[in-house]
Each structure stands twice: as structure tokens, then as C-alpha cells.
Coordinates of C-alpha atoms in Angstrom, one line a residue:
Chain A
G1 CA 33.9 -23.7 7.4
E2 CA 34.1 -26.4 10.1
S3 CA 31.4 -28.5 10.9
V4 CA 30.8 -29.1 14.8
G5 CA 28.7 -31.8 16.3
L6 CA 27.9 -32.2 19.9
H7 CA 30.9 -34.4 20.6
L8 CA 34.1 -32.0 20.9
P9 CA 37.4 -33.6 21.7
T10 CA 38.2 -33.6 25.0
L11 CA 41.1 -33.6 27.5
S12 CA 41.2 -34.0 31.2
V13 CA 44.2 -33.3 33.2
Q14 CA 45.2 -33.1 36.9
E15 CA 45.9 -29.5 38.1
G16 CA 49.7 -28.9 37.7
D17 CA 50.3 -31.2 34.8
N18 CA 51.1 -30.1 31.5
S19 CA 48.5 -29.9 28.8
I20 CA 48.8 -30.4 24.8
I21 CA 45.9 -29.5 22.7
N22 CA 46.2 -30.2 19.1
C23 CA 44.8 -28.8 15.9
A24 CA 44.9 -29.7 12.3
Y25 CA 44.5 -26.9 9.8
S26 CA 43.5 -27.3 6.3
N27 CA 44.5 -24.3 4.0
S28 CA 48.4 -24.3 3.0
A29 CA 48.3 -20.7 2.1
S30 CA 47.5 -19.7 5.9
D31 CA 50.0 -17.5 7.3
Y32 CA 48.7 -16.5 10.5
F33 CA 47.4 -18.8 13.5
I34 CA 45.9 -18.1 16.8
W35 CA 44.7 -20.0 19.8
Y36 CA 41.6 -18.7 21.4
K37 CA 40.0 -19.9 24.8
Q38 CA 36.4 -19.6 25.3
E39 CA 35.0 -19.9 28.9
S40 CA 31.1 -20.8 29.6
G41 CA 29.1 -17.8 28.6
K42 CA 31.9 -15.8 27.4
G43 CA 33.3 -14.8 24.1
P44 CA 36.7 -16.4 22.6
Q45 CA 39.6 -14.8 24.3
F46 CA 43.3 -14.2 22.6
I47 CA 45.7 -16.6 23.9
I48 CA 48.7 -16.6 21.6
D49 CA 49.5 -16.2 18.0
I50 CA 52.1 -17.3 15.5
R51 CA 53.1 -16.3 12.1
S52 CA 54.1 -18.9 9.3
N53 CA 57.4 -17.9 9.3
M54 CA 58.0 -19.3 12.8
D55 CA 57.7 -22.6 14.2
K56 CA 57.6 -21.9 18.0
R57 CA 56.5 -19.1 20.3
Q58 CA 56.3 -18.7 23.7
G59 CA 53.9 -16.8 26.1
Q60 CA 53.2 -16.8 29.7
R61 CA 52.7 -20.8 30.5
V62 CA 51.6 -21.3 26.9
T63 CA 53.5 -22.4 23.8
V64 CA 52.4 -22.8 20.4
L65 CA 54.0 -25.1 18.2
L66 CA 53.7 -25.0 14.0
N67 CA 54.4 -27.5 11.6
K68 CA 53.8 -26.2 8.3
T69 CA 54.7 -29.8 6.7
V70 CA 52.1 -31.6 8.1
K71 CA 49.9 -28.7 8.8
H72 CA 49.5 -28.9 12.4
L73 CA 49.3 -26.4 15.3
S74 CA 49.5 -27.4 19.0
L75 CA 49.2 -25.3 22.2
Q76 CA 51.0 -26.5 25.4
I77 CA 49.8 -25.2 28.6
A78 CA 52.5 -25.4 31.4
A79 CA 51.3 -26.3 35.1
T80 CA 47.7 -26.3 34.3
Q81 CA 45.2 -24.7 36.5
P82 CA 41.4 -25.0 37.1
G83 CA 40.9 -21.8 35.6
D84 CA 42.3 -23.1 32.4
S85 CA 39.4 -25.4 32.0
A86 CA 37.6 -24.0 28.8
V87 CA 37.1 -24.8 25.1
Y88 CA 40.2 -24.1 23.0
F89 CA 40.0 -23.1 19.6
C90 CA 42.7 -22.8 16.8
A91 CA 41.9 -20.5 14.0
E92 CA 43.9 -20.0 10.9
N93 CA 44.1 -16.7 8.8
G94 CA 43.5 -17.4 5.0
G95 CA 46.1 -14.9 3.8
G96 CA 45.7 -12.6 0.7
T97 CA 42.4 -11.3 0.0
S98 CA 40.9 -13.4 3.0
Y99 CA 43.2 -11.9 5.6
G100 CA 40.2 -10.7 7.4
K101 CA 38.7 -14.0 7.8
L102 CA 39.7 -16.6 10.4
T103 CA 38.5 -20.1 10.0
F104 CA 38.0 -21.8 13.5
G105 CA 38.7 -25.4 14.2
Q106 CA 36.2 -27.3 16.1
G107 CA 37.6 -26.8 19.5
T108 CA 38.8 -28.8 22.2
I109 CA 37.3 -29.0 25.8
L110 CA 40.0 -29.0 28.7
T111 CA 39.0 -30.0 32.1
V112 CA 41.7 -29.5 34.7
H113 CA 41.0 -31.5 38.1
P114 CA 42.0 -29.9 41.5
Chain B
D1 CA 36.6 -7.4 30.0
S2 CA 37.7 -7.1 26.2
G3 CA 36.5 -3.5 25.6
V4 CA 34.1 -4.9 22.9
T5 CA 30.3 -4.2 23.7
Q6 CA 27.6 -5.9 22.3
T7 CA 24.0 -5.3 22.8
P8 CA 21.6 -7.0 23.5
K9 CA 22.9 -10.0 25.5
H10 CA 19.8 -12.0 25.0
L11 CA 17.1 -11.9 22.4
I12 CA 14.0 -14.1 21.9
T13 CA 11.9 -13.5 18.7
A14 CA 9.5 -15.2 16.3
T15 CA 10.3 -16.9 13.0
G16 CA 9.7 -14.2 9.9
Q17 CA 11.0 -11.5 12.3
R18 CA 13.9 -8.8 11.8
V19 CA 16.5 -8.0 14.5
T20 CA 19.6 -5.8 14.7
L21 CA 22.6 -6.8 16.8
R22 CA 24.9 -3.7 17.8
C23 CA 28.7 -3.7 18.5
S24 CA 30.9 -1.1 19.7
P25 CA 34.7 -2.0 19.3
R26 CA 37.3 -1.3 21.5
S27 CA 38.7 2.1 21.4
G28 CA 40.9 2.9 18.7
D29 CA 40.1 -0.2 16.8
L30 CA 39.0 0.3 13.4
S31 CA 38.2 -3.4 12.2
V32 CA 35.1 -5.2 13.1
Y33 CA 34.1 -8.8 12.4
W34 CA 30.8 -10.9 13.1
Y35 CA 30.9 -14.5 14.0
Q36 CA 28.1 -16.8 14.5
Q37 CA 28.6 -19.8 16.8
S38 CA 26.2 -22.6 16.6
L39 CA 26.3 -26.3 17.9
D40 CA 26.3 -27.8 14.5
Q41 CA 28.5 -25.4 12.9
G42 CA 30.8 -24.2 15.3
L43 CA 32.3 -20.5 14.9
Q44 CA 31.9 -19.3 11.5
F45 CA 33.1 -16.1 10.3
L46 CA 30.4 -13.8 8.6
I47 CA 31.5 -10.4 7.6
Q48 CA 34.4 -7.6 8.3
Y49 CA 34.3 -4.2 8.1
Y50 CA 37.3 -1.9 8.3
N51 CA 36.7 2.0 8.8
G52 CA 33.6 1.9 7.5
E53 CA 34.1 -0.3 4.3
E54 CA 33.4 -3.9 3.7
R55 CA 36.7 -5.7 3.7
A56 CA 35.8 -9.8 4.0
K57 CA 32.9 -11.8 3.3
G58 CA 32.2 -15.2 4.8
N59 CA 29.3 -17.8 4.9
I60 CA 26.9 -14.9 5.5
L61 CA 23.4 -15.4 4.2
E62 CA 21.6 -13.1 1.9
R63 CA 18.9 -12.6 4.7
F64 CA 21.7 -11.1 6.8
S65 CA 23.3 -7.7 6.4
A66 CA 25.9 -5.4 8.4
Q67 CA 27.5 -2.0 8.4
Q68 CA 29.9 0.1 10.2
F69 CA 29.0 3.4 11.0
P70 CA 31.5 6.7 10.9
D71 CA 31.7 6.2 14.9
L72 CA 33.0 2.8 13.9
H73 CA 30.3 1.0 15.6
S74 CA 28.6 -1.9 13.8
E75 CA 25.2 -3.2 13.3
L76 CA 24.2 -6.9 12.1
N77 CA 20.7 -7.0 10.6
L78 CA 19.1 -10.6 10.5
S79 CA 15.9 -10.7 8.8
S80 CA 13.2 -13.5 7.8
L81 CA 14.5 -15.1 10.7
E82 CA 14.4 -18.8 10.8
L83 CA 14.7 -21.4 13.8
G84 CA 17.9 -22.3 12.5
D85 CA 19.3 -18.9 12.8
S86 CA 19.2 -19.5 16.6
A87 CA 22.9 -19.0 17.6
L88 CA 25.3 -17.0 19.4
Y89 CA 26.4 -14.0 17.5
F90 CA 30.0 -12.4 18.1
C91 CA 31.5 -9.4 17.4
A92 CA 35.2 -8.8 17.3
S93 CA 37.3 -5.9 17.0
S94 CA 41.1 -5.2 16.1
V95 CA 43.3 -2.2 15.1
E96 CA 44.4 -3.4 11.7
P97 CA 42.4 -5.1 9.0
E98 CA 44.4 -8.4 9.3
N99 CA 42.7 -9.8 12.3
T100 CA 45.8 -9.8 14.4
E101 CA 44.8 -10.1 18.2
A102 CA 41.2 -9.8 17.6
F103 CA 39.2 -9.2 20.8
F104 CA 35.7 -10.7 21.1
G105 CA 32.7 -9.4 22.8
Q106 CA 30.4 -11.3 25.1
G107 CA 28.2 -12.2 22.2
T108 CA 24.2 -11.8 21.6
R109 CA 22.5 -15.0 22.3
L110 CA 19.4 -15.2 19.6
T111 CA 16.8 -17.5 20.0
V112 CA 14.2 -17.7 17.3
V113 CA 10.9 -19.5 18.2

């Protein structure tokens, strides 16, 4: 699993700006990826997912991009709002017999200033 | 509210003790997952059950065990507790066993003193 210290990557943006959160994954066999948002004192909340046969998927104000060549995932949040402030995690599903197991990235702290 | 219920919300116990964490999945969800979140290890997958059967196993210590009951609720048992077991323990559930759109509970914060 991932090792997380006390110093997570941080991203500070102004309200109304677009935010891009990046994630590198490790398992080339992973075929399913999810972005989660975790607010203080709460459990992770599903945002959007993407399968490996796609390179882009859009939701409400969010877009996930997948680049399998370099094993990179990004989450774009349009018109970021103060309520978007949280820790964002990418997670990969190992596929095959590990399909039930999600491996989470270390997380990125997003702070949105009014 | 995700629909996944975890009890208790907070638990303080001494080293060497045994505790049981409980999870009720969302209505209709057959799959239950347990995760541990700590500052130094992040979110770590522990174990998954689907319709009562163990489906996938992660970095779960031998001192820890889990089960899923016929009514689909699940319990995570932690024994011989150590200070390092202090963490947030999350339960998640999904309809299918493939972890698509897994919904997380609010977690149980375990403090071992």
C-alpha cells in the first residue's frame, strides 16, 4: 500500500478557478479507477470513476482523464467552490482476483479561498 | 448520508484488549469492505466480503478478523490491540463485488491507550 506521511500534496485555488488534481498509479493491470473526496470527520465520498477502456469521463463539474501510457490520472474540477475544499484520493482496482481491493493514493489537500 | 452505518463512532481502549466494530451496509448492497486509515499509512484495504463469503484480502493482521452475517451486516474484530492500531476504520459497501461505486460509512475512530 501507499505510505503517507504528515505532508500531503496541497493545492490552493481561488473560488471560481478550475482545479486539477493529479495522481500516478502503479499497477498497469488496474482496469478501474475512482476519485474520492474526503471532508474532515467524514468517510470518503465517491466522485467519479473511469474504466481503462476510456481516456476521459465527465460528470457534474468534474472530469477525469486517464493516460494509461504513463499511468496517470487527473481530476479536473470546474468553477471550484469553497465546499470543494477536502482531501481528494485516487484509487485503483487491481483487476482479476484483486478486483475487490482498492489501492488508494496518498491524497491531495484542496483548499478553496473565497 | 451514504447509507452505510458504522458503530461506534469513537472507541477508546487499552493495549491488549479486544474490540468489535460493526457495519451495516446500504440497503441492497451485498459487498462489504473494511479499510484502515492512519496518518502514516493512508487508506489501506483490509478485507472484503460478498454475500457472506470472504472475497478479497489485503494487509490485514492476523490479530484482526472479520465476518459478514446472513443479514449482510459485518463486524471487524481487533484483538491484542497495540498503540499502532489507533486509526480510523471505515466500512464501505457496494451492490456488486467489483467495488464499483463503493459507499463509505463515517468511520470508527479507535484510540488505543
